[in-house]
mmCIF file of C-alpha atoms in Angstrom:
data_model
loop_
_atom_site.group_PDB
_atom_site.id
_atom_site.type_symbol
_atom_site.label_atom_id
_atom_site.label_comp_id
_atom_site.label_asym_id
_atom_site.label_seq_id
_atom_site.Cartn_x
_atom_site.Cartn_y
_atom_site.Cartn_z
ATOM 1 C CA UNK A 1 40.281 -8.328 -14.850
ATOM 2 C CA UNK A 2 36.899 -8.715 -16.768
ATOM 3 C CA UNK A 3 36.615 -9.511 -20.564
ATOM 4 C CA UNK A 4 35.048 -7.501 -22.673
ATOM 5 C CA UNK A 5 34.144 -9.809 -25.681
ATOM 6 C CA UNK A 6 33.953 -8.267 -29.091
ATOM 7 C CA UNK A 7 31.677 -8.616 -32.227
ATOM 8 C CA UNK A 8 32.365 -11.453 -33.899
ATOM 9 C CA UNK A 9 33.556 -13.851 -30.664
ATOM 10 C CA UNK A 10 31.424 -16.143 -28.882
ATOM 11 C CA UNK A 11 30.133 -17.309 -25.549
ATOM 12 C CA UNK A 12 28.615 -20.787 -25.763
ATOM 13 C CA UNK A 13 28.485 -20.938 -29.246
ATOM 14 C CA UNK A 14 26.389 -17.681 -29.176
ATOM 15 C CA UNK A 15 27.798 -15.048 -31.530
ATOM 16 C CA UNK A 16 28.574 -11.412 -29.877
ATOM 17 C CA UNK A 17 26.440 -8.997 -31.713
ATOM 18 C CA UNK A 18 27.097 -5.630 -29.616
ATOM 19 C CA UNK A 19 27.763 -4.460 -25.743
ATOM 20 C CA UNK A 20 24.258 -3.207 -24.909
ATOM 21 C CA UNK A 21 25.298 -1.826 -21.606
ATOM 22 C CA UNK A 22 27.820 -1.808 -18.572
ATOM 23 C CA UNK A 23 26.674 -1.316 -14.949
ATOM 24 C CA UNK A 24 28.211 -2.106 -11.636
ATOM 25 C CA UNK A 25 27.438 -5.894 -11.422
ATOM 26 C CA UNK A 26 28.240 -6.830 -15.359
ATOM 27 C CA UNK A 27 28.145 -6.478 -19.041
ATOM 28 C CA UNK A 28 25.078 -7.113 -21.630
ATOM 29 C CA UNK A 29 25.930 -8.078 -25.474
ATOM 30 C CA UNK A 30 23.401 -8.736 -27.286
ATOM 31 C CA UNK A 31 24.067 -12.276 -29.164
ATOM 32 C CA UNK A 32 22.955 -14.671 -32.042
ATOM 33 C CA UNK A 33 22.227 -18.167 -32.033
ATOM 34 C CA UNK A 34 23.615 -20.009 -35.310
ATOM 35 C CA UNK A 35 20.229 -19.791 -36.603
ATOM 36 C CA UNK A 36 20.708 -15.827 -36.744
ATOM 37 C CA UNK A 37 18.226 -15.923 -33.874
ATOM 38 C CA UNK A 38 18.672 -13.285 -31.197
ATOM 39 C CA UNK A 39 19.461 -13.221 -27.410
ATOM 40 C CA UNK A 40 20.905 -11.185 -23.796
ATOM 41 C CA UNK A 41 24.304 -12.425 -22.626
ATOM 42 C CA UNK A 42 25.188 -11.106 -18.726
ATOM 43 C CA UNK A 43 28.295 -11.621 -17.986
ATOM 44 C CA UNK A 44 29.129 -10.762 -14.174
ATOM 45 C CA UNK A 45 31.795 -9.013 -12.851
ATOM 46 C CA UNK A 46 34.318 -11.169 -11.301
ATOM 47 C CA UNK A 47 34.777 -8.916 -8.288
ATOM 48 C CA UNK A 48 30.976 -9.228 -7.606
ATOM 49 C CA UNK A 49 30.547 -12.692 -8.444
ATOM 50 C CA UNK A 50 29.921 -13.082 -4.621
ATOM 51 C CA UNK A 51 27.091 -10.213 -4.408
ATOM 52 C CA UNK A 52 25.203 -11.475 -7.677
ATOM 53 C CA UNK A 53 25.376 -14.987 -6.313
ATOM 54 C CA UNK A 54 21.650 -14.546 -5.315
ATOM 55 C CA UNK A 55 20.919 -12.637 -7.687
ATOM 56 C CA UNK A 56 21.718 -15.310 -10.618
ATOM 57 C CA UNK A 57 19.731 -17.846 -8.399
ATOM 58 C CA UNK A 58 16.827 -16.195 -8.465
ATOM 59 C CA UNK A 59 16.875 -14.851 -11.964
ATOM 60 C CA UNK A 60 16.969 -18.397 -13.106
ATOM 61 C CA UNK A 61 14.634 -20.064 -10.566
ATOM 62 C CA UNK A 62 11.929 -17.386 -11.196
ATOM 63 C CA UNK A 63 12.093 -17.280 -14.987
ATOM 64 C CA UNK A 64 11.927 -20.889 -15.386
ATOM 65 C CA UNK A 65 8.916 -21.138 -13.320
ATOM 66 C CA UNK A 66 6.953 -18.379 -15.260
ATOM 67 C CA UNK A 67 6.029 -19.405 -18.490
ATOM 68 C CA UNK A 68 4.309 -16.218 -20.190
ATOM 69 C CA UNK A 69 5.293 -13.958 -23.481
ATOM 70 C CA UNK A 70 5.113 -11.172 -20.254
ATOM 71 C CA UNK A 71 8.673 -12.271 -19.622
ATOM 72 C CA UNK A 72 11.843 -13.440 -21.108
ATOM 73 C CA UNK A 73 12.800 -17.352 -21.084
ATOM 74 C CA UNK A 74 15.985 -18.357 -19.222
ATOM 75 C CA UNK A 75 17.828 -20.410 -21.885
ATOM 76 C CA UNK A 76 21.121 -21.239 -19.712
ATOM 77 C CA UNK A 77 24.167 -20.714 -17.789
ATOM 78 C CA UNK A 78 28.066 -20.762 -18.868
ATOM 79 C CA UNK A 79 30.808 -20.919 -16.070
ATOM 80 C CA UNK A 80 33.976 -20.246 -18.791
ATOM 81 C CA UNK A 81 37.856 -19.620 -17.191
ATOM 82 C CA UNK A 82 37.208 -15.644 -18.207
ATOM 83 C CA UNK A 83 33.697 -15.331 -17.960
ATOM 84 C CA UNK A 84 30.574 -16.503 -15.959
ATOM 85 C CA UNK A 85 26.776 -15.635 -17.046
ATOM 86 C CA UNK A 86 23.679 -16.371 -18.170
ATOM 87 C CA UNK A 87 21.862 -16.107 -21.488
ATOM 88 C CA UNK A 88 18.145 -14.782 -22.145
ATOM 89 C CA UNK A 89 15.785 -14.824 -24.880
ATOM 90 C CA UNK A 90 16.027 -11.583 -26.278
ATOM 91 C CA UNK A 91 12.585 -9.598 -26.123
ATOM 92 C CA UNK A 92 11.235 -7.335 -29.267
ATOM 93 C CA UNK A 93 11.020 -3.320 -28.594
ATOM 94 C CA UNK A 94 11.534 -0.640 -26.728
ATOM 95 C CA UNK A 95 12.238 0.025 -22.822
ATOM 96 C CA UNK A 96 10.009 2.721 -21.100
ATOM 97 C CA UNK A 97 13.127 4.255 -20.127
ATOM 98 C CA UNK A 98 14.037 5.099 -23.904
ATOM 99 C CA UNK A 99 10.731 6.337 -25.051
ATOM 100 C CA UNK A 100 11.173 9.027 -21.498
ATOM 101 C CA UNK A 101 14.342 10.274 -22.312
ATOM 102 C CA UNK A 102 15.267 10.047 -25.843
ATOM 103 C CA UNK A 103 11.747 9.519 -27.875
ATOM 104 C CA UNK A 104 10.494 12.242 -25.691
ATOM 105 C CA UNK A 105 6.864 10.751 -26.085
ATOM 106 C CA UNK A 106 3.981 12.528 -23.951
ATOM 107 C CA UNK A 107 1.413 9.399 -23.198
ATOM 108 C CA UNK A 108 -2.039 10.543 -22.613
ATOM 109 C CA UNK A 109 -4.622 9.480 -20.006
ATOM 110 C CA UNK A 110 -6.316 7.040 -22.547
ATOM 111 C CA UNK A 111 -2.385 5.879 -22.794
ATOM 112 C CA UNK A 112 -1.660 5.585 -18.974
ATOM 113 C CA UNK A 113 -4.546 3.927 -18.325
ATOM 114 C CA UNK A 114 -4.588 0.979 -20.666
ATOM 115 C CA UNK A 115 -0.897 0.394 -19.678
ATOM 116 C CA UNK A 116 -2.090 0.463 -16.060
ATOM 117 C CA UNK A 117 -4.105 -2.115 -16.564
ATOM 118 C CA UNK A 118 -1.640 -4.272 -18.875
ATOM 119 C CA UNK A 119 0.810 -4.229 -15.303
ATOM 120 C CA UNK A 120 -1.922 -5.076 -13.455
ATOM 121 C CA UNK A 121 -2.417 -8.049 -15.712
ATOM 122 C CA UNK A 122 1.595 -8.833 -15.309
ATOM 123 C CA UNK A 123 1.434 -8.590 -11.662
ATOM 124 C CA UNK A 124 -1.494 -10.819 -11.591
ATOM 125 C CA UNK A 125 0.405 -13.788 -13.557
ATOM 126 C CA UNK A 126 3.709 -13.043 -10.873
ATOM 127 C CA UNK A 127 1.375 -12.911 -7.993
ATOM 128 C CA UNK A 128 -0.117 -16.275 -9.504
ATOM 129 C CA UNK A 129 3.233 -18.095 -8.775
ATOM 130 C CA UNK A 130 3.906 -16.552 -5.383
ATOM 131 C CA UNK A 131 6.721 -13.744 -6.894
ATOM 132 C CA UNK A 132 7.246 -10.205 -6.009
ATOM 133 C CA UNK A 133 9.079 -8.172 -8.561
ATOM 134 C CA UNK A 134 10.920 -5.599 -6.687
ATOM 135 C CA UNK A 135 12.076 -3.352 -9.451
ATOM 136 C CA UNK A 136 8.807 -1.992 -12.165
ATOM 137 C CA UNK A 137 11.080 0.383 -13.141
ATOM 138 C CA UNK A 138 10.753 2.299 -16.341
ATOM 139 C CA UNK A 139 14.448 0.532 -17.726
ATOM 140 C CA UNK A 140 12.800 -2.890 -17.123
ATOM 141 C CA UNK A 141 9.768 -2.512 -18.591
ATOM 142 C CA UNK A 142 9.412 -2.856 -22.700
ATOM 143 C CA UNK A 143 6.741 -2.273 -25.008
ATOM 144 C CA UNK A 144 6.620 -4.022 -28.076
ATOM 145 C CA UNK A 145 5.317 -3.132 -31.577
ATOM 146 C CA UNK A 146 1.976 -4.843 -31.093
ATOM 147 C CA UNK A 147 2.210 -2.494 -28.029
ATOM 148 C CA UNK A 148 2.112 -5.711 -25.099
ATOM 149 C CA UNK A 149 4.512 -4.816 -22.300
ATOM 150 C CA UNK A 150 7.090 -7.484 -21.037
ATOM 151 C CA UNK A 151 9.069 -7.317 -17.723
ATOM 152 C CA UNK A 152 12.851 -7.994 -17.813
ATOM 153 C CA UNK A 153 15.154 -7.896 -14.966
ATOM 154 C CA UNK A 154 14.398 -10.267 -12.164
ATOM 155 C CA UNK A 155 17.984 -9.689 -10.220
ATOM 156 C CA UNK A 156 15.609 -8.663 -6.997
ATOM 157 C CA UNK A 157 12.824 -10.656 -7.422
ATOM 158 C CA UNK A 158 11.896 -13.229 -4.611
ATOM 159 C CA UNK A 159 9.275 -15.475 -3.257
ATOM 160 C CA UNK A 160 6.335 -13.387 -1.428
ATOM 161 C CA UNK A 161 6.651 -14.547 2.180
ATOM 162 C CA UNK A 162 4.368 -11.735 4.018
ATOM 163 C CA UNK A 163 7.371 -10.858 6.196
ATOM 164 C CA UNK A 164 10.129 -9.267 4.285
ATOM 165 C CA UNK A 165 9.009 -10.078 0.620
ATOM 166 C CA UNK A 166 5.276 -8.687 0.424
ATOM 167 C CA UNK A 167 2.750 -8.129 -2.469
ATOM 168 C CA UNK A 168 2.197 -4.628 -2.362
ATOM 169 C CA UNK A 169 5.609 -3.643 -2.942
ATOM 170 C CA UNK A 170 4.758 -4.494 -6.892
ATOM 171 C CA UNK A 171 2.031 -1.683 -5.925
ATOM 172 C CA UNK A 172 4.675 0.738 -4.678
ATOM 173 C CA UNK A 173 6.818 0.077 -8.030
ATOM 174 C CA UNK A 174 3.648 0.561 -10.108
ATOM 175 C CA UNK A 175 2.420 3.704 -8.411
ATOM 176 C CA UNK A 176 6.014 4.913 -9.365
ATOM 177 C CA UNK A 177 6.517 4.178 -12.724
ATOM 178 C CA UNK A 178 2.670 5.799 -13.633
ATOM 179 C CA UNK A 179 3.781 8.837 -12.094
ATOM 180 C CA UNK A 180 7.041 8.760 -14.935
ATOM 181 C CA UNK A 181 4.481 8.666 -17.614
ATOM 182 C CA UNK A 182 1.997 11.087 -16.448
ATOM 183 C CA UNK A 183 5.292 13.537 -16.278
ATOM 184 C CA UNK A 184 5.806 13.222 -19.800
ATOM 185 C CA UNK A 185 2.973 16.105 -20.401
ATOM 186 C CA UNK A 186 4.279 18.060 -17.346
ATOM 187 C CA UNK A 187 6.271 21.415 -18.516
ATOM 188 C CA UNK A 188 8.851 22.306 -16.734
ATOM 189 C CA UNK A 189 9.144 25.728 -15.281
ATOM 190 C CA UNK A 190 12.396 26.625 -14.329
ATOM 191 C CA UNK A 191 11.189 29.912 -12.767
ATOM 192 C CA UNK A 192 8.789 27.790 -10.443
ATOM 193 C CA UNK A 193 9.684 26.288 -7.195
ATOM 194 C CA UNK A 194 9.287 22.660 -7.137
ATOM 195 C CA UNK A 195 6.598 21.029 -5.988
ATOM 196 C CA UNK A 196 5.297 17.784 -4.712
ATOM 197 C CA UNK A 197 4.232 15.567 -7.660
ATOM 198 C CA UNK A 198 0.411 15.327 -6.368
ATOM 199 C CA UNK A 199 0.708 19.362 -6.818
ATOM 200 C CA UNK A 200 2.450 19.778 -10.281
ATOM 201 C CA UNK A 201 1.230 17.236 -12.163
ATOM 202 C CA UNK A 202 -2.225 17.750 -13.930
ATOM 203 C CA UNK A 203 -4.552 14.758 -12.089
ATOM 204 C CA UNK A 204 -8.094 14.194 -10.324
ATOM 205 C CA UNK A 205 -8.531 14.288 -6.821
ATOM 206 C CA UNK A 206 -9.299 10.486 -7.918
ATOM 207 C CA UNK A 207 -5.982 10.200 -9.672
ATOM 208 C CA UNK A 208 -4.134 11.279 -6.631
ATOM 209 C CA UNK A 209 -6.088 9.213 -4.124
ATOM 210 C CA UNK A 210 -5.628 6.326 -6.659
ATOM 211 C CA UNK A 211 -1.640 6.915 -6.614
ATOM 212 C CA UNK A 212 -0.885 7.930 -2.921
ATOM 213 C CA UNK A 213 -2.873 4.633 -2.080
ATOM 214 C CA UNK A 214 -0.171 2.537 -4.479
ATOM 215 C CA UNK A 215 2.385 4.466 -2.864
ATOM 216 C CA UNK A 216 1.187 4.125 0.537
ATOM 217 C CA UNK A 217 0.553 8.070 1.245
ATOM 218 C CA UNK A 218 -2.576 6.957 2.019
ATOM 219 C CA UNK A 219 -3.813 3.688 2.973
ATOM 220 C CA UNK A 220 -2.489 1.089 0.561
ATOM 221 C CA UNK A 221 -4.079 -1.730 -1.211
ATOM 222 C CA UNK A 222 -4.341 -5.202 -0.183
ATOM 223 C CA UNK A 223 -5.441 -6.685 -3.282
ATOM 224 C CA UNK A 224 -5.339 -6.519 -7.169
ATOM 225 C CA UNK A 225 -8.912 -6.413 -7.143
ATOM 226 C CA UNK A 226 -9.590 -3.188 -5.622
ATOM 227 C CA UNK A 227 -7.069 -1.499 -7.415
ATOM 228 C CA UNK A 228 -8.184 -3.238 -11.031
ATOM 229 C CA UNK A 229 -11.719 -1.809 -9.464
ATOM 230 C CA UNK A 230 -10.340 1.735 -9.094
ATOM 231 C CA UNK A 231 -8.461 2.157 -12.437
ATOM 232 C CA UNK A 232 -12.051 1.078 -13.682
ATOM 233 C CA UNK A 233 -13.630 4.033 -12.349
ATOM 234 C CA UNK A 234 -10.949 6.319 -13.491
ATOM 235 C CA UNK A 235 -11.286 5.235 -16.603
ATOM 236 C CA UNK A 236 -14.412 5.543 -16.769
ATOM 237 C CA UNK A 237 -14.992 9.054 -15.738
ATOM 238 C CA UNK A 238 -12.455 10.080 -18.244
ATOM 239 C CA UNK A 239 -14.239 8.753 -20.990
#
């Protein structure tokens, strides 16, 4: 049986603040330091201790190795007789996930583009140290005040290798997530049948070459370069 730890108690002398959120693997609180500073507690299930094994590993191998205000710093582990974790530095603002469902905010073009090329910039650093993502999803992706985007979540990140872990499966993730922003000026019709999102969504024949290549529709990119070259041009001709 898991415990759920309550404002007020503490995990490594880290004070629980709130339960952010429950999901199949574990529990996040948000936490303060005794300097009032804030940070992520995960505490795993105990019945999937075994499946987040790896996952753990990696969150903490990866993290450590990147050093960048783009991601969150690993601060430790705690192995306690009712609770195993780790603890993160908590990152400023809001996930992409809130500001699709509950701000209900439409980004323009202008908007997509510029955060296009922020990810680009992210995957650039992660590509840097030989790292593939895995999951540029809009729930692990924030945007902070000074509107910078961080990356959270590296449960299925893992070395590139070429084989099974490959580069362009960032692209695939990014292609993805653009296509959840550029829906956020997309009515719905309920009287219309649905469509593919290449038909419904209001985009260039440019814009839809551009995605289907991240998604591999069409032929996909090899490198960064080409598609940092691309998003250029788009947005340039929207300008």
């Amino acid at each position: 049986m898991d415990k759920y730890y309550k404002p007020g108690e503490q995990i490594n002398g880290y004070s629980i603040t709130e339960m952010l959120a429950e999901g199949r693997y574990g529990i996040v609180y948000l936490a303060e330091s005794h300097e009032s500073k804030k940070y992520i507690i995960k505490q795993l299930k105990k019945n999937m201790l075994r499946e987040t094994k790896e996952k753990l590993f990696y969150e903490e191998v990866l993290l450590k190795k990147l050093d960048s205000p783009c991601f969150p710093k690993f601060m430790g582990k705690f192995n306690l007789p009712n609770a195993k974790g780790y603890i993160l530095e908590y990152m400023e603002g809001q996930v992409f996930e809130d500001l699709l469902m509950e701000d209900g905010h439409q980004f323009t073009k202008k908007e997509i583009y510029e955060i296009a090329f922020k990810m680009l910039d992210i995957i650039a650093i992660l590509q840097k140290n030989n790292i593939v993502h895995r999951d540029i999803r809009p729930p692990n992706v924030i945007l902070t005040d000074s509107n910078e985007l961080i990356l959270i979540d590296f449960g299925l990140a893992r070395y590139i290798d070429n084989k099974k872990y490959v580069k362009k499966m960032d692209y695939w993730y990014l292609g993805d997530f653009l296509i959840h922003l550029y829906y956020t000026s997309y009515y719905f019709d309920e009287t219309e049948e649905e469509r593919p999102w290449y038909e419904e969504l209001d985009l260039t024949e440019k814009e839809k070459v551009f995605l289907q290549r991240l998604l591999e529709i069409k032929e996909s990119y090899v490198e960064l370069d080409e598609i940092r070259s691309d998003l250029k041009e788009l947005e340039e001709s929207f300008l």
